Tab-separated table of C-alpha atoms in Angstrom:
chain	number	residue	atom	x	y	z
A	1	UNK	CA	-103.270	79.240	9.198
A	2	UNK	CA	-106.455	77.959	7.565
A	3	UNK	CA	-106.492	78.485	3.909
A	4	UNK	CA	-110.530	78.071	2.256
A	5	UNK	CA	-110.037	78.544	-1.840
A	6	UNK	CA	-112.378	78.613	-4.704
A	7	UNK	CA	-115.072	75.966	-2.494
A	8	UNK	CA	-118.340	74.954	-3.947
A	9	UNK	CA	-119.609	72.643	-1.886
A	10	UNK	CA	-123.781	70.805	-1.891
A	11	UNK	CA	-125.701	67.645	-1.106
A	12	UNK	CA	-127.119	65.914	-4.010
A	13	UNK	CA	-131.071	65.488	-4.253
A	14	UNK	CA	-130.949	69.605	-2.164
A	15	UNK	CA	-130.976	72.375	-3.014
A	16	UNK	CA	-128.369	73.605	-0.160
A	17	UNK	CA	-125.906	75.517	-1.218
A	18	UNK	CA	-122.523	76.968	0.087
A	19	UNK	CA	-119.242	78.860	-1.898
A	20	UNK	CA	-115.932	80.268	-0.214
A	21	UNK	CA	-114.597	82.473	-2.282
A	22	UNK	CA	-111.767	82.354	0.166
A	23	UNK	CA	-110.931	82.324	3.107
A	24	UNK	CA	-108.387	82.154	5.682
A	25	UNK	CA	-108.235	81.736	9.899
A	26	UNK	CA	-104.648	83.239	10.784
A	27	UNK	CA	-103.010	81.161	14.115
A	28	UNK	CA	-103.487	83.378	16.855
A	29	UNK	CA	-107.582	84.994	15.539
A	30	UNK	CA	-109.921	83.183	16.676
A	31	UNK	CA	-112.792	83.369	13.583
A	32	UNK	CA	-116.566	82.651	14.579
A	33	UNK	CA	-119.522	81.841	12.022
A	34	UNK	CA	-122.852	83.538	13.705
A	35	UNK	CA	-126.123	81.666	12.351
A	36	UNK	CA	-129.111	79.829	13.003
A	37	UNK	CA	-129.766	75.910	13.471
A	38	UNK	CA	-129.661	74.056	10.520
A	39	UNK	CA	-128.314	76.885	8.346
A	40	UNK	CA	-125.459	75.271	7.003
A	41	UNK	CA	-123.005	75.832	9.529
A	42	UNK	CA	-121.625	72.634	10.731
A	43	UNK	CA	-120.947	71.800	7.515
A	44	UNK	CA	-118.532	74.329	6.972
A	45	UNK	CA	-117.372	72.807	10.005
A	46	UNK	CA	-116.866	69.619	8.923
A	47	UNK	CA	-115.365	71.060	5.320
A	48	UNK	CA	-112.849	72.832	7.243
A	49	UNK	CA	-111.596	69.349	8.948
A	50	UNK	CA	-111.787	67.481	5.683
A	51	UNK	CA	-114.372	64.742	7.366
A	52	UNK	CA	-116.562	66.685	4.116
A	53	UNK	CA	-114.882	67.082	0.723
A	54	UNK	CA	-115.422	69.687	-0.929
A	55	UNK	CA	-117.606	69.715	-5.233
A	56	UNK	CA	-114.662	72.477	-6.332
A	57	UNK	CA	-111.433	73.589	-4.322
A	58	UNK	CA	-108.897	73.544	-1.880
A	59	UNK	CA	-109.312	73.683	2.499
A	60	UNK	CA	-105.664	73.647	3.978
A	61	UNK	CA	-104.458	73.635	7.398
A	62	UNK	CA	-100.836	74.939	7.199
A	63	UNK	CA	-99.604	73.233	4.112
A	64	UNK	CA	-100.526	70.514	4.164
A	65	UNK	CA	-104.243	70.402	1.622
A	66	UNK	CA	-106.758	67.692	2.719
A	67	UNK	CA	-107.503	66.700	-1.614
A	68	UNK	CA	-103.946	65.608	-1.197
A	69	UNK	CA	-104.066	63.131	1.448
A	70	UNK	CA	-105.728	59.824	1.497
A	71	UNK	CA	-109.288	59.059	4.015
A	72	UNK	CA	-106.114	56.986	6.342
A	73	UNK	CA	-104.668	59.874	6.349
A	74	UNK	CA	-106.662	63.073	6.640
A	75	UNK	CA	-108.090	61.028	9.662
A	76	UNK	CA	-104.638	60.079	11.230
A	77	UNK	CA	-103.978	64.258	10.092
A	78	UNK	CA	-107.337	65.174	12.640
A	79	UNK	CA	-106.100	62.877	15.211
A	80	UNK	CA	-102.804	64.185	15.360
A	81	UNK	CA	-103.741	67.915	14.752
A	82	UNK	CA	-106.854	69.302	15.194
A	83	UNK	CA	-109.580	69.461	18.004
A	84	UNK	CA	-112.699	69.198	17.644
A	85	UNK	CA	-115.822	69.650	19.426
A	86	UNK	CA	-118.677	68.095	18.184
A	87	UNK	CA	-121.859	69.516	18.825
A	88	UNK	CA	-123.163	66.172	19.897
A	89	UNK	CA	-120.225	65.858	22.485
A	90	UNK	CA	-119.364	62.225	20.350
A	91	UNK	CA	-117.909	61.273	24.080
A	92	UNK	CA	-117.593	57.249	24.836
A	93	UNK	CA	-120.526	57.296	27.042
A	94	UNK	CA	-118.531	53.345	28.413
A	95	UNK	CA	-115.762	55.402	29.758
A	96	UNK	CA	-114.783	57.488	32.788
A	97	UNK	CA	-114.376	61.476	32.437
A	98	UNK	CA	-110.178	60.635	32.763
A	99	UNK	CA	-111.052	57.984	30.251
A	100	UNK	CA	-112.727	60.177	27.488
A	101	UNK	CA	-110.281	63.065	28.429
A	102	UNK	CA	-107.233	60.508	27.830
A	103	UNK	CA	-108.072	58.975	24.700
A	104	UNK	CA	-106.182	61.231	22.447
A	105	UNK	CA	-102.992	59.656	24.199
A	106	UNK	CA	-103.104	56.467	22.530
A	107	UNK	CA	-101.029	59.257	19.520
A	108	UNK	CA	-98.663	60.631	22.276
A	109	UNK	CA	-98.173	57.732	24.273
A	110	UNK	CA	-94.344	59.188	25.108
A	111	UNK	CA	-96.212	62.770	26.169
A	112	UNK	CA	-95.055	62.462	30.449
A	113	UNK	CA	-97.224	66.009	30.699
A	114	UNK	CA	-100.141	65.157	29.087
A	115	UNK	CA	-101.746	63.779	32.317
A	116	UNK	CA	-101.036	67.220	34.135
A	117	UNK	CA	-102.617	68.730	31.713
A	118	UNK	CA	-106.252	66.926	31.364
A	119	UNK	CA	-105.719	66.901	34.948
A	120	UNK	CA	-105.523	71.277	34.472
A	121	UNK	CA	-108.275	71.170	32.361
A	122	UNK	CA	-110.578	69.146	34.336
A	123	UNK	CA	-110.270	71.749	37.145
A	124	UNK	CA	-110.439	74.742	34.602
A	125	UNK	CA	-113.486	73.443	33.767
A	126	UNK	CA	-114.889	72.486	36.133
A	127	UNK	CA	-115.295	68.452	35.965
A	128	UNK	CA	-112.126	67.297	38.319
A	129	UNK	CA	-115.325	65.705	40.819
A	130	UNK	CA	-116.676	63.785	37.836
A	131	UNK	CA	-112.504	62.775	37.575
A	132	UNK	CA	-113.908	58.658	37.606
A	133	UNK	CA	-117.831	58.557	36.884
A	134	UNK	CA	-118.927	57.463	33.057
A	135	UNK	CA	-119.817	60.507	30.804
A	136	UNK	CA	-123.177	58.248	29.875
A	137	UNK	CA	-124.061	59.394	33.723
A	138	UNK	CA	-123.116	62.809	33.233
A	139	UNK	CA	-126.041	66.019	32.640
A	140	UNK	CA	-125.307	67.927	29.219
A	141	UNK	CA	-123.023	70.710	30.065
A	142	UNK	CA	-120.927	68.195	31.897
A	143	UNK	CA	-120.399	66.332	28.770
A	144	UNK	CA	-119.850	69.241	27.333
A	145	UNK	CA	-117.509	70.794	29.212
A	146	UNK	CA	-116.027	66.318	28.638
A	147	UNK	CA	-115.313	66.925	25.019
A	148	UNK	CA	-113.640	70.475	25.818
A	149	UNK	CA	-110.970	69.079	27.565
A	150	UNK	CA	-110.644	66.101	25.204
A	151	UNK	CA	-110.343	68.420	22.622
A	152	UNK	CA	-107.771	70.460	23.934
A	153	UNK	CA	-105.620	67.768	26.080
A	154	UNK	CA	-102.845	66.991	23.441
A	155	UNK	CA	-101.975	70.645	21.754
A	156	UNK	CA	-103.484	70.673	18.716
A	157	UNK	CA	-102.657	73.265	16.217
A	158	UNK	CA	-106.329	73.913	15.033
A	159	UNK	CA	-109.054	73.821	17.068
A	160	UNK	CA	-112.955	74.053	15.860
A	161	UNK	CA	-115.117	73.867	18.219
A	162	UNK	CA	-119.265	73.210	17.350
A	163	UNK	CA	-121.627	75.303	19.332
A	164	UNK	CA	-119.272	74.767	22.658
A	165	UNK	CA	-121.880	77.248	24.588
A	166	UNK	CA	-124.705	75.834	23.907
A	167	UNK	CA	-125.510	73.258	27.101
A	168	UNK	CA	-123.721	75.635	29.704
A	169	UNK	CA	-124.962	78.308	31.917
A	170	UNK	CA	-123.889	82.044	32.080
A	171	UNK	CA	-120.762	82.220	34.383
A	172	UNK	CA	-119.602	78.237	32.693
A	173	UNK	CA	-119.671	79.438	29.120
A	174	UNK	CA	-118.094	82.537	30.718
A	175	UNK	CA	-115.173	79.960	31.439
A	176	UNK	CA	-115.763	77.723	28.098
A	177	UNK	CA	-114.927	81.077	26.168
A	178	UNK	CA	-112.670	82.424	28.353
A	179	UNK	CA	-110.071	79.214	27.912
A	180	UNK	CA	-110.275	78.407	23.951
A	181	UNK	CA	-109.740	81.942	23.923
A	182	UNK	CA	-106.693	82.014	26.059
A	183	UNK	CA	-105.927	78.981	24.054
A	184	UNK	CA	-105.832	80.034	20.701
A	185	UNK	CA	-104.007	83.423	21.987
A	186	UNK	CA	-100.877	81.661	24.824
A	187	UNK	CA	-100.804	78.528	21.576
A	188	UNK	CA	-100.598	80.506	18.031
A	189	UNK	CA	-103.834	78.176	17.363
A	190	UNK	CA	-106.201	78.252	14.680
A	191	UNK	CA	-109.785	78.613	16.571
A	192	UNK	CA	-113.561	78.292	14.415
A	193	UNK	CA	-115.986	78.438	17.217
A	194	UNK	CA	-120.322	77.761	14.799
A	195	UNK	CA	-122.100	79.902	17.050
A	196	UNK	CA	-126.438	80.974	17.216
A	197	UNK	CA	-125.885	82.806	19.503
A	198	UNK	CA	-125.363	86.644	19.194
A	199	UNK	CA	-123.384	87.344	22.792
A	200	UNK	CA	-120.419	85.671	21.559
A	201	UNK	CA	-119.609	87.733	18.724
A	202	UNK	CA	-117.829	90.513	20.625
A	203	UNK	CA	-114.629	88.082	22.299
A	204	UNK	CA	-114.178	88.269	18.148
A	205	UNK	CA	-112.645	90.282	16.274
A	206	UNK	CA	-113.780	88.116	13.280
A	207	UNK	CA	-117.102	86.839	12.264
A	208	UNK	CA	-118.571	85.378	9.308
A	209	UNK	CA	-122.005	84.616	8.794
A	210	UNK	CA	-123.704	82.209	6.983
A	211	UNK	CA	-125.964	83.200	5.531
A	212	UNK	CA	-123.226	84.768	3.439
A	213	UNK	CA	-122.045	81.802	1.764
A	214	UNK	CA	-124.438	79.063	1.716
A	215	UNK	CA	-127.821	79.503	-0.334
A	216	UNK	CA	-131.042	77.009	-0.260
């Protein structure tokens, strides 16, 4: 379970403020955070993943409370337990699709099924034909799907996706959302998706509007 308690956060020299009294995301019960671009959705996601630290309050992933970890320990936790789809994808353009997807394998070197899972995700996301291409030569939609495959390949307990369908057409948007939601249900993972697309809302029983948490 992901839990935020008594969170307060603001950027220095800014009127932006964020406050979360209590928020829980249970395993297998995905949460969608809806709001306009620039409204604070990415900030909330960065707090949830320990990339930002709140001014007050606590963020816990399972039994792990980020405030009790060093920066190195937080990074290690993210690499091992969290699947994160960045809005800008954060791919290494000098590596191939295969190499980008398999980056998490350095933390599971003895897992014989990881490459098989990588191949399966590439097939599901329709990027298998680009397996040996450099990601810097792919379209935005293809790059987005590589980032999603990389986020899921190591079977993380927590998945956070920042605008995961922004660069996709309607059909592939459905493919990606089916994959993410099925993963959360089958693996009993915590899934948080932030989006400005109201058409995704019917897919989520648990929803949150970013304007209810922020002031500017």
